[in-house]
């Protein structure tokens, strides 16, 4: 019950009652165990060589239990303590215990090689050439405990970033961890300058939302427990996954407009650059044009937008820039390689994408265009980026897009922008690192671990960009963490929690004094479930989960939810029907009469509406002018929400069991 939540926020935070060592203990590791503490969300370990109590190191977010402390020196006595973190509260340190690593032959005389440090507005980046495991610790100033942040105890790659730093001089140390023992630390200093104007750190708390604490959950739940400014009807949009809408090129209507006239198109940049698709390596790249980034084949996409806007009646279209033809690239690599934007390499990306965006504006939303010439209403810089491109390159894309908007439309404050500017889909839920930092390819290959934390990708130095950003985005599919296993939307282990955490991130970083993100809204441009009964959730459950998802988005004041997908992309009889997202549509596909192997979304060809279509259409008909008003109950047994019209008239209670159905 939310009414009981303040009692939790004021609870005391206690350290673990005890802590003990357990096997195995090696020349470089000690393994610890401690009892769980009620209310604790994380734990910290502090340790030091017993002979040097003035040199203490804290390992943040140590776990799971039992926890193995690595990178120790052989034949050395250590003292260790554990404390609890209960949301924003921290306990006292527990009683210290003593332990020692064993002795063995071998040494670690090769120190970290070719270490390079660079300081940004709130980060310090390190790189080195030596291989194997390394440990990195840092502290603000030249005294006090050292801190090892998550991921820094056992770094296997050749670079690492320490982010979210305050201004001031920081000491940073790095050591190698060999099989027998650890090397000594090498020490470096780096200074984060105090930011002023547009050159300083723009985000108040770039890491907000990450592993959101119990207290943080209560805070955002309370902050958003008031009427949403957005009606359910205005929130609903659809995606054209699989580019199925192209099948309507000879049709005068598209049945999806009965539900919504808002749709998100995957804008295929490679078709703008090259009308003949031949595979990635053979296609024209942005660097092959003059000026770099200026496409000459936009007529095909313009014809499609004209059809969708003027003939079919989609009045609010979002263009999310990505690639149609990936060639040999992985499914994650949905945007041009770093080396293909400009002959100047990374340094030329911003200008190249600025030229591309200016051409996009001229063709799809011209500055002096009439209403019927505004074919695209929202411009999204990338679709879902996952871990490619690298952060600095994405910053260049964002800045290039904003420069184009200002260059074509003038300052946003003049009120003449014909499109809204959106960031790509990121998340503020969890963060994982990959084993390498590559430039032209995905860092995590096909893995499902996340390395797309929004605070990293929006940590730009130009605060004016963040003042002009209209929306931030996430794709909170209801998967179990790091899997493609569907689960119910309220599952506490589901990626759907991105909804809540992105709201928390925006709330933490909106600044009415500076204008940073002040007028930025929350979007969810992909949300859905497969409905097939084998690998999906079943059609009736599909309908229920979509409605519950819409209610959850509204509870956190999201402006838009684009359901994935408008249409299935395969028929039940097709080989790939049970593949991921292939049965996620509101409509099942029929068969084109000219060829039995051609699927068709057209009703005259046998396309049929699914239960989810009727459920969403009925909800919009009944409650399209209503808004989320207040959450009354949110627990494992029931969700109860009050919805009403914005003037508080026609109130209804909406309730359901937050369980698998």
XYZ file of C-alpha atoms in Angstrom:
661
model
C 0.000 0.000 0.000
C 1.354 3.431 -0.909
C -0.102 4.872 2.290
C 2.392 2.815 4.285
C 5.392 3.891 2.241
C 6.547 6.834 4.427
C 7.113 4.420 7.323
C 9.700 2.625 5.220
C 11.467 5.815 4.219
C 12.159 6.644 7.852
C 13.341 3.182 8.873
C 16.740 2.724 10.493
C 19.578 1.288 8.423
C 21.606 -1.322 10.298
C 24.899 -2.995 9.378
C 25.058 -6.786 9.026
C 25.159 -8.438 12.438
C 28.300 -10.340 11.494
C 30.721 -11.068 8.694
C 33.018 -14.023 8.193
C 35.516 -15.467 5.757
C 34.860 -18.698 3.956
C 36.801 -20.831 1.498
C 38.295 -20.505 -0.975
C 41.025 -18.110 0.132
C 43.860 -17.756 -2.376
C 46.939 -15.622 -2.827
C 44.821 -12.892 -4.477
C 41.288 -13.347 -3.107
C 39.274 -13.436 0.105
C 35.665 -14.617 0.100
C 33.208 -13.098 2.567
C 29.692 -13.860 3.669
C 27.227 -11.956 5.854
C 23.522 -12.187 6.724
C 21.040 -10.086 4.794
C 19.749 -6.944 6.476
C 16.068 -6.033 6.296
C 15.659 -2.923 4.149
C 19.168 -3.012 2.719
C 19.366 -2.545 -1.037
C 23.167 -2.741 -1.391
C 26.276 -3.331 0.672
C 29.731 -1.758 0.795
C 32.990 -3.428 1.787
C 35.894 -1.470 3.264
C 39.293 -3.133 3.472
C 42.940 -2.320 4.062
C 46.248 -3.995 4.645
C 46.350 -4.450 8.406
C 49.822 -2.932 8.541
C 48.615 0.256 6.793
C 45.289 1.428 8.321
C 45.657 4.857 6.713
C 45.089 3.402 3.220
C 41.477 2.186 3.202
C 39.475 1.246 0.096
C 35.687 0.967 -0.235
C 34.190 -1.454 -2.769
C 30.783 -0.074 -3.724
C 27.788 -2.339 -4.361
C 29.594 -5.543 -3.443
C 27.633 -8.686 -4.104
C 26.105 -11.127 -4.575
C 26.695 -12.899 -1.276
C 29.124 -14.615 -0.839
C 31.353 -11.926 -2.307
C 34.907 -12.498 -3.522
C 37.323 -9.617 -3.025
C 39.924 -9.807 -5.810
C 43.217 -8.171 -6.696
C 44.893 -8.653 -3.320
C 48.586 -9.061 -2.575
C 49.867 -12.501 -1.625
C 50.827 -13.426 1.934
C 49.254 -10.248 3.308
C 47.025 -9.644 6.343
C 43.855 -7.624 5.680
C 41.160 -6.021 7.817
C 37.613 -5.896 6.430
C 34.265 -4.286 7.313
C 30.754 -4.397 5.828
C 27.992 -1.813 5.956
C 24.473 -1.588 4.532
C 22.936 0.883 2.109
C 19.177 1.337 2.577
C 18.170 3.555 -0.306
C 19.618 6.965 0.481
C 20.626 5.886 4.001
C 23.925 4.261 4.982
C 24.565 2.256 8.132
C 27.586 2.425 10.392
C 30.456 0.096 9.548
C 30.140 -3.359 11.062
C 32.718 -4.883 13.353
C 36.047 -5.486 11.560
C 37.342 -8.965 10.848
C 40.840 -10.075 9.933
C 42.042 -12.409 7.222
C 45.111 -13.119 5.146
C 45.936 -14.256 1.651
C 48.082 -17.343 1.272
C 51.669 -17.367 0.108
C 52.690 -18.744 -3.251
C 55.470 -18.471 -5.788
C 55.260 -15.887 -8.532
C 55.278 -12.118 -8.773
C 53.587 -9.247 -10.611
C 56.405 -6.934 -11.597
C 54.891 -5.762 -14.882
C 53.001 -2.571 -14.071
C 50.054 -1.167 -16.055
C 51.481 0.033 -19.363
C 50.935 3.250 -21.323
C 48.235 4.593 -19.019
C 46.448 7.670 -20.387
C 43.966 9.801 -18.411
C 41.590 12.412 -19.765
C 39.082 14.440 -17.769
C 35.694 15.534 -19.078
C 32.973 17.691 -17.590
C 32.116 15.058 -14.970
C 34.136 12.014 -15.944
C 37.669 10.644 -16.051
C 38.536 8.196 -18.824
C 41.487 5.809 -18.567
C 43.118 3.630 -21.194
C 46.153 1.351 -21.124
C 47.872 -1.275 -23.258
C 48.695 -3.999 -20.719
C 46.476 -7.079 -20.794
C 44.676 -9.051 -18.140
C 42.851 -7.918 -15.018
C 43.275 -4.413 -13.593
C 41.784 -2.634 -10.575
C 40.995 1.089 -10.524
C 40.253 3.210 -7.479
C 39.881 6.960 -6.985
C 39.098 9.657 -4.440
C 38.331 13.359 -4.432
C 41.331 15.309 -3.133
C 44.404 13.721 -1.617
C 43.002 12.200 1.570
C 40.201 9.954 2.760
C 39.059 6.504 1.707
C 39.530 5.297 -1.844
C 36.486 4.108 -3.837
C 36.200 1.200 -6.261
C 32.987 1.664 -8.239
C 31.026 -1.246 -9.763
C 33.038 -2.819 -12.576
C 36.387 -1.372 -11.468
C 37.535 -4.221 -9.217
C 38.300 -6.585 -12.083
C 38.548 -4.672 -15.380
C 39.397 -7.002 -18.257
C 39.204 -4.439 -21.056
C 41.838 -1.827 -21.897
C 39.835 1.220 -20.854
C 37.464 2.385 -18.159
C 35.413 5.481 -17.358
C 34.659 6.953 -13.950
C 31.507 9.053 -14.322
C 29.286 11.326 -12.261
C 32.227 13.168 -10.669
C 32.083 16.484 -8.839
C 34.408 19.367 -9.739
C 37.852 19.236 -8.147
C 41.130 17.343 -8.238
C 40.766 13.572 -8.178
C 43.456 11.016 -7.469
C 43.176 7.914 -9.616
C 45.183 4.722 -9.149
C 45.457 1.598 -11.293
C 47.190 -1.735 -10.699
C 47.571 -5.061 -12.466
C 46.204 -8.275 -10.999
C 48.379 -11.287 -11.792
C 47.656 -14.915 -11.005
C 49.964 -15.025 -7.975
C 49.639 -11.512 -6.565
C 48.917 -7.892 -7.502
C 51.236 -5.114 -8.576
C 51.617 -1.848 -6.746
C 49.254 0.994 -7.674
C 50.321 3.663 -10.155
C 48.976 7.113 -9.194
C 47.630 9.920 -11.391
C 45.827 13.202 -10.820
C 42.983 14.573 -12.923
C 40.920 17.702 -12.382
C 37.233 18.174 -13.148
C 36.787 21.879 -13.776
C 33.846 23.770 -12.319
C 31.345 24.237 -15.125
C 30.066 27.641 -16.194
C 27.709 28.517 -19.006
C 27.217 25.917 -21.697
C 30.615 24.319 -21.216
C 30.049 22.721 -17.809
C 28.179 19.633 -16.669
C 24.530 19.999 -17.625
C 22.972 17.070 -15.763
C 22.394 17.355 -12.036
C 22.488 13.583 -11.540
C 23.373 11.675 -14.683
C 23.208 8.330 -12.857
C 19.713 8.838 -11.440
C 17.474 5.807 -11.839
C 20.304 3.295 -12.060
C 19.571 0.513 -9.542
C 16.908 2.792 -8.054
C 16.853 2.552 -4.261
C 13.760 1.864 -2.167
C 13.733 5.501 -1.094
C 14.119 6.588 -4.716
C 11.169 4.430 -5.733
C 9.008 6.008 -3.060
C 10.092 9.459 -4.166
C 9.202 9.053 -7.843
C 5.983 7.194 -7.038
C 4.932 10.105 -4.849
C 6.068 12.765 -7.327
C 3.988 11.246 -10.137
C 0.944 10.404 -8.010
C -1.112 13.267 -9.386
C -3.068 13.876 -12.593
C -1.147 13.267 -15.804
C -1.324 16.082 -18.364
C -1.850 13.576 -21.187
C -5.087 11.790 -22.059
C -5.059 8.104 -22.878
C -6.293 8.813 -26.381
C -3.458 11.232 -27.111
C -0.874 8.750 -25.819
C -1.635 5.868 -28.189
C 0.557 5.375 -31.255
C 1.829 2.410 -33.277
C 5.054 1.311 -34.928
C 5.440 0.131 -38.483
C 7.870 -2.648 -37.625
C 8.776 -4.641 -40.702
C 7.764 -1.620 -42.842
C 4.401 -3.281 -43.479
C 2.746 0.065 -44.247
C 4.558 0.000 -47.589
C 2.044 -2.654 -48.649
C -0.629 0.081 -48.719
C 0.954 2.022 -51.599
C -2.022 1.291 -53.862
C -4.631 1.723 -51.116
C -6.610 4.827 -50.204
C -6.819 3.994 -46.501
C -5.131 2.101 -43.680
C -7.381 0.573 -41.024
C -4.957 1.512 -38.233
C -6.245 5.106 -38.350
C -9.447 3.853 -36.689
C -7.341 3.548 -33.514
C -4.693 6.253 -33.945
C -3.262 8.663 -36.485
C 0.117 8.624 -34.734
C 2.718 6.228 -36.050
C 6.458 5.797 -35.850
C 8.326 5.049 -39.041
C 11.776 3.483 -39.159
C 13.329 6.049 -41.469
C 15.799 4.195 -43.679
C 18.758 6.532 -44.136
C 20.534 4.184 -46.518
C 17.644 4.465 -48.959
C 18.119 8.240 -48.852
C 21.758 7.819 -49.891
C 21.367 5.034 -52.428
C 18.213 4.035 -54.263
C 19.564 0.561 -55.081
C 20.142 -1.609 -52.019
C 23.187 -3.823 -52.521
C 24.447 -4.637 -49.057
C 26.139 -2.350 -46.594
C 29.690 -2.317 -47.962
C 28.588 -1.550 -51.532
C 26.162 1.236 -50.710
C 26.872 4.937 -50.843
C 27.933 6.234 -47.432
C 27.538 9.743 -45.982
C 31.284 10.330 -46.467
C 30.848 9.670 -50.216
C 28.617 12.736 -50.718
C 29.326 16.466 -50.981
C 28.936 18.082 -48.600
C 29.382 15.010 -46.462
C 26.098 13.627 -45.183
C 23.895 15.103 -47.920
C 21.735 12.375 -49.550
C 20.440 12.619 -53.115
C 17.842 9.811 -53.179
C 15.205 11.096 -50.742
C 12.358 10.894 -53.254
C 11.382 7.319 -52.341
C 10.937 8.030 -48.644
C 9.237 11.321 -49.453
C 6.703 9.504 -51.576
C 5.936 7.127 -48.709
C 5.487 9.940 -46.190
C 3.238 11.794 -48.624
C 1.058 8.694 -48.936
C 0.900 8.100 -45.196
C 0.208 11.737 -44.351
C -2.051 12.986 -47.112
C -3.830 9.860 -48.346
C -4.063 7.587 -45.313
C -4.473 10.387 -42.763
C -1.617 9.832 -40.305
C -1.334 13.347 -38.927
C 1.537 12.791 -36.479
C 4.455 10.784 -37.883
C 7.753 10.154 -36.129
C 10.835 9.460 -38.243
C 13.395 7.374 -36.334
C 16.624 7.344 -38.334
C 18.310 3.981 -38.818
C 19.438 1.586 -41.562
C 17.406 -0.829 -43.644
C 20.307 -2.938 -44.941
C 22.718 -4.212 -42.297
C 24.786 -6.522 -44.504
C 27.231 -8.398 -42.282
C 26.599 -6.183 -39.268
C 24.850 -7.467 -36.156
C 21.219 -6.716 -35.395
C 22.331 -3.995 -32.977
C 24.259 -1.950 -35.507
C 21.418 0.140 -36.855
C 23.353 3.226 -37.811
C 26.355 3.967 -40.016
C 29.803 2.931 -38.880
C 31.860 5.641 -37.271
C 34.313 5.555 -40.187
C 31.564 5.957 -42.805
C 30.155 9.301 -41.708
C 33.123 11.397 -42.731
C 36.561 11.165 -44.295
C 37.735 12.984 -41.171
C 36.594 10.097 -38.984
C 34.892 10.816 -35.647
C 35.751 14.504 -35.873
C 33.512 14.847 -38.920
C 30.399 13.081 -37.614
C 28.685 16.176 -36.217
C 28.963 18.159 -39.454
C 27.978 15.162 -41.584
C 24.835 14.476 -39.559
C 24.025 18.182 -39.531
C 24.036 18.127 -43.334
C 21.853 15.015 -43.324
C 19.349 16.574 -40.926
C 19.194 19.783 -42.954
C 18.306 17.746 -46.042
C 15.713 15.843 -43.998
C 14.164 19.146 -42.912
C 14.073 20.500 -46.462
C 12.327 17.383 -47.775
C 10.019 16.331 -44.943
C 9.344 19.443 -42.810
C 10.582 22.571 -44.629
C 10.991 25.755 -42.639
C 8.656 27.732 -44.899
C 6.421 24.800 -45.767
C 2.641 24.828 -45.655
C 0.732 22.481 -43.365
C 0.426 19.736 -45.984
C 4.181 19.888 -46.654
C 4.992 18.992 -43.042
C 5.162 15.236 -43.555
C 7.101 14.360 -40.384
C 6.210 15.792 -36.975
C 8.954 14.272 -34.813
C 12.619 13.644 -35.657
C 14.347 10.938 -33.621
C 18.141 10.745 -33.629
C 18.517 6.994 -33.941
C 16.183 4.182 -32.988
C 17.464 1.943 -30.181
C 21.228 2.295 -29.946
C 22.072 -0.352 -27.322
C 25.880 -0.110 -27.216
C 26.649 1.303 -30.667
C 27.729 3.949 -31.547
C 30.094 4.925 -28.752
C 28.902 7.739 -26.516
C 31.066 10.493 -27.979
C 29.838 9.686 -31.490
C 26.210 9.799 -30.378
C 26.865 13.165 -28.772
C 28.084 14.323 -32.191
C 24.896 13.058 -33.843
C 22.696 14.881 -31.328
C 24.638 18.110 -31.640
C 24.617 17.888 -35.424
C 20.837 17.442 -35.440
C 20.279 20.378 -33.116
C 22.611 22.589 -35.178
C 20.548 21.732 -38.251
C 17.296 22.618 -36.488
C 18.671 25.987 -35.396
C 20.210 26.596 -38.815
C 16.952 25.890 -40.659
C 14.286 26.991 -38.185
C 16.120 29.509 -36.008
C 16.334 29.372 -32.201
C 13.672 27.186 -30.653
C 12.552 30.084 -28.491
C 11.277 31.779 -31.663
C 8.586 29.096 -31.890
C 9.233 28.232 -35.539
C 10.419 24.636 -35.291
C 8.234 22.469 -37.544
C 9.389 19.183 -35.977
C 10.093 18.070 -32.440
C 13.628 16.867 -31.665
C 13.947 13.534 -29.861
C 16.778 11.445 -28.486
C 17.013 7.766 -29.379
C 15.761 5.035 -27.064
C 17.927 4.500 -23.981
C 17.225 3.335 -20.437
C 17.725 4.516 -16.871
C 17.248 1.115 -15.281
C 20.527 -0.769 -15.136
C 24.008 -0.600 -16.606
C 26.461 -3.301 -17.621
C 29.870 -3.110 -19.210
C 31.328 -5.028 -22.106
C 34.737 -6.641 -22.387
C 36.052 -4.177 -24.942
C 35.552 -0.657 -26.202
C 35.293 -0.917 -29.967
C 34.650 1.914 -32.362
C 32.939 0.582 -35.458
C 30.995 -2.372 -34.096
C 28.819 -3.306 -31.154
C 30.783 -3.757 -27.953
C 28.560 -6.553 -26.667
C 28.061 -8.462 -29.927
C 24.630 -10.111 -29.794
C 24.445 -10.138 -26.006
C 21.477 -8.712 -24.133
C 23.389 -6.965 -21.361
C 22.690 -3.236 -21.417
C 25.323 -0.598 -22.035
C 22.967 2.190 -23.065
C 22.393 4.189 -19.902
C 20.721 7.470 -20.804
C 22.891 9.542 -18.489
C 25.961 8.545 -20.501
C 24.440 9.236 -23.899
C 22.949 12.609 -22.920
C 25.981 13.813 -20.961
C 26.784 16.512 -23.496
C 28.814 19.631 -22.819
C 26.402 21.935 -24.677
C 23.520 22.527 -22.274
C 21.550 24.346 -24.979
C 20.989 20.997 -26.682
C 19.266 19.652 -23.575
C 17.171 22.803 -23.319
C 15.859 22.164 -26.834
C 15.260 18.412 -26.539
C 11.534 17.678 -26.778
C 11.466 14.048 -25.651
C 13.543 11.224 -24.231
C 12.646 7.638 -24.976
C 12.826 4.053 -23.759
C 11.756 0.622 -25.049
C 10.460 -1.083 -21.885
C 9.525 -4.489 -23.270
C 8.385 -6.849 -20.516
C 11.329 -9.228 -20.639
C 13.088 -10.833 -17.740
C 16.416 -9.029 -17.293
C 18.944 -9.756 -20.045
C 16.620 -12.252 -21.772
C 13.875 -12.301 -24.379
C 11.566 -14.221 -22.050
C 8.202 -12.480 -21.847
C 6.720 -11.754 -18.432
C 3.854 -9.687 -17.045
C 4.301 -5.886 -17.019
C 4.393 -5.492 -13.228
C 6.979 -8.228 -12.664
C 9.603 -6.749 -10.280
C 12.286 -8.450 -12.404
C 11.006 -7.102 -15.726
C 12.586 -4.537 -18.019
C 9.226 -2.730 -17.829
C 10.661 -0.971 -14.778
C 12.405 1.267 -17.308
C 9.131 3.235 -17.315
C 9.430 4.206 -13.667
C 13.193 4.682 -13.703
C 13.212 6.925 -16.775
C 10.651 9.123 -15.024
C 12.973 9.243 -12.011
C 15.938 10.156 -14.222
C 14.073 13.003 -15.889
C 12.766 14.307 -12.562
C 16.305 14.341 -11.159
C 17.746 16.259 -14.111
C 15.035 18.727 -15.104
C 16.165 22.206 -14.085
C 13.741 25.108 -14.185
C 16.543 27.552 -13.383
C 18.827 26.654 -16.293
C 16.131 25.285 -18.613
C 17.923 21.942 -19.024
C 15.278 19.335 -19.948
C 12.649 21.726 -18.605
C 10.232 21.108 -21.484
C 11.288 17.533 -22.231
C 8.637 14.797 -22.166
C 8.728 11.040 -21.644
C 8.067 8.755 -24.592
C 8.013 5.006 -24.974
C 8.354 4.399 -28.692
C 8.243 0.605 -28.519
C 6.148 -1.484 -26.140
C 4.449 -4.780 -26.855
C 4.293 -8.556 -26.616
C 4.220 -11.491 -28.987
C 0.760 -13.032 -28.992
C 1.566 -16.470 -30.393
C 0.853 -19.165 -27.770
C 4.206 -20.964 -28.164
C 6.879 -18.318 -27.582
C 4.513 -15.442 -26.794
C 1.826 -14.790 -24.197
C -1.366 -15.786 -26.043
C -3.820 -13.435 -27.720
C -6.135 -12.630 -24.799
C -3.189 -12.082 -22.468
C -1.595 -9.926 -25.175
C -4.631 -7.660 -25.060
C -4.642 -7.445 -21.254
C -0.919 -6.740 -21.000
C -1.042 -3.916 -23.549
C -3.814 -2.189 -21.600
C -1.971 -2.648 -18.312
C 1.172 -1.278 -19.939
C -0.680 1.819 -21.155
C -1.959 2.434 -17.626
C 1.549 2.037 -16.171
C 3.004 4.537 -18.639
C 0.288 7.046 -17.817
C 0.889 6.551 -14.098
C 4.384 8.038 -14.658
C 3.109 10.820 -16.950
C 4.419 9.524 -20.284
C 3.262 11.621 -23.200
C 3.355 8.866 -25.848
C 3.313 5.071 -26.037
C 3.905 3.574 -29.485
C 2.808 -0.035 -29.446
C 4.936 -2.507 -31.293
C 3.394 -3.423 -33.606
C 0.573 -2.273 -35.877
C 0.655 -5.560 -37.812
C 2.176 -8.972 -37.310
C 5.121 -9.445 -39.655
C 4.430 -13.126 -40.335
C 1.365 -15.338 -40.688
C 0.659 -18.276 -38.351
C 1.478 -20.603 -41.246
C 4.828 -18.921 -41.932
C 8.093 -20.455 -40.764
C 9.073 -17.460 -38.646
C 5.719 -16.724 -37.009
C 6.996 -17.761 -33.563
C 10.106 -15.589 -33.888
C 10.640 -12.583 -31.656
C 8.179 -9.711 -32.338
C 6.698 -11.457 -35.380
C 3.275 -11.846 -33.738
C 3.245 -8.563 -31.806
C 0.728 -6.734 -33.994
C -2.830 -5.565 -33.476
C -3.724 -7.304 -36.756
C -2.922 -10.702 -38.242
C -1.748 -10.753 -41.830
C -3.732 -12.163 -44.690
C -2.530 -13.446 -48.080
C -2.152 -11.423 -51.260
C -4.420 -12.840 -53.980
C -1.712 -12.471 -56.633
C 0.704 -14.826 -54.872
C 0.036 -17.204 -51.996
C 3.546 -16.671 -50.593
C 2.943 -12.943 -50.085
C 1.570 -11.863 -46.738
C -0.737 -8.850 -46.759
C -2.018 -6.449 -44.061
C -5.013 -5.409 -46.151
C -8.411 -6.449 -44.793
C -9.687 -7.352 -48.269
C -6.839 -9.879 -48.449
C -7.890 -11.596 -45.241
C -6.040 -9.555 -42.607
C -7.965 -9.832 -39.332
C -8.047 -7.845 -36.114
C -6.831 -9.538 -32.935
C -8.301 -9.282 -29.414
C -5.705 -6.616 -28.588
C -7.129 -4.406 -31.337
C -10.665 -4.606 -30.022
C -9.524 -4.163 -26.424
C -7.450 -1.047 -27.145
C -10.089 0.426 -29.454
C -12.790 -0.098 -26.831
C -10.629 1.455 -24.103
C -9.926 4.509 -26.243
C -13.601 4.869 -27.144
C -14.638 4.775 -23.486
C -11.698 6.505 -21.807
C -9.727 8.288 -24.516
C -10.413 11.668 -22.891
C -9.492 10.455 -19.399
C -6.146 10.792 -17.633
C -4.393 9.010 -14.811
C -5.460 10.777 -11.612
C -4.034 8.865 -8.672
C -2.711 5.475 -7.656
C -4.515 4.128 -4.604
C -2.958 0.669 -4.260
C 0.249 -0.796 -5.719
C 1.259 -4.090 -4.175
C 1.692 -7.747 -5.089
C -2.039 -8.421 -4.885
C -3.683 -5.450 -6.566
C -3.186 -2.266 -8.540
C -5.976 0.278 -8.059
C -5.940 3.552 -9.992
C -8.320 6.474 -10.164
C -8.820 7.845 -13.666
C -10.956 10.823 -14.624
C -11.260 13.581 -17.165
C -8.797 16.452 -16.687
C -11.467 18.531 -14.921
C -11.926 15.592 -12.469
C -15.329 14.676 -13.895
C -16.424 11.114 -14.752
C -14.104 9.332 -12.306
C -13.567 5.575 -12.516
C -11.609 3.077 -10.470
C -9.438 0.754 -12.554
C -8.061 -2.301 -10.795
C -6.336 -5.553 -11.699
C -4.179 -8.272 -10.246
C -0.506 -7.644 -11.147
C 0.208 -11.262 -11.946
C 0.843 -13.541 -14.894
C -2.418 -14.228 -16.713
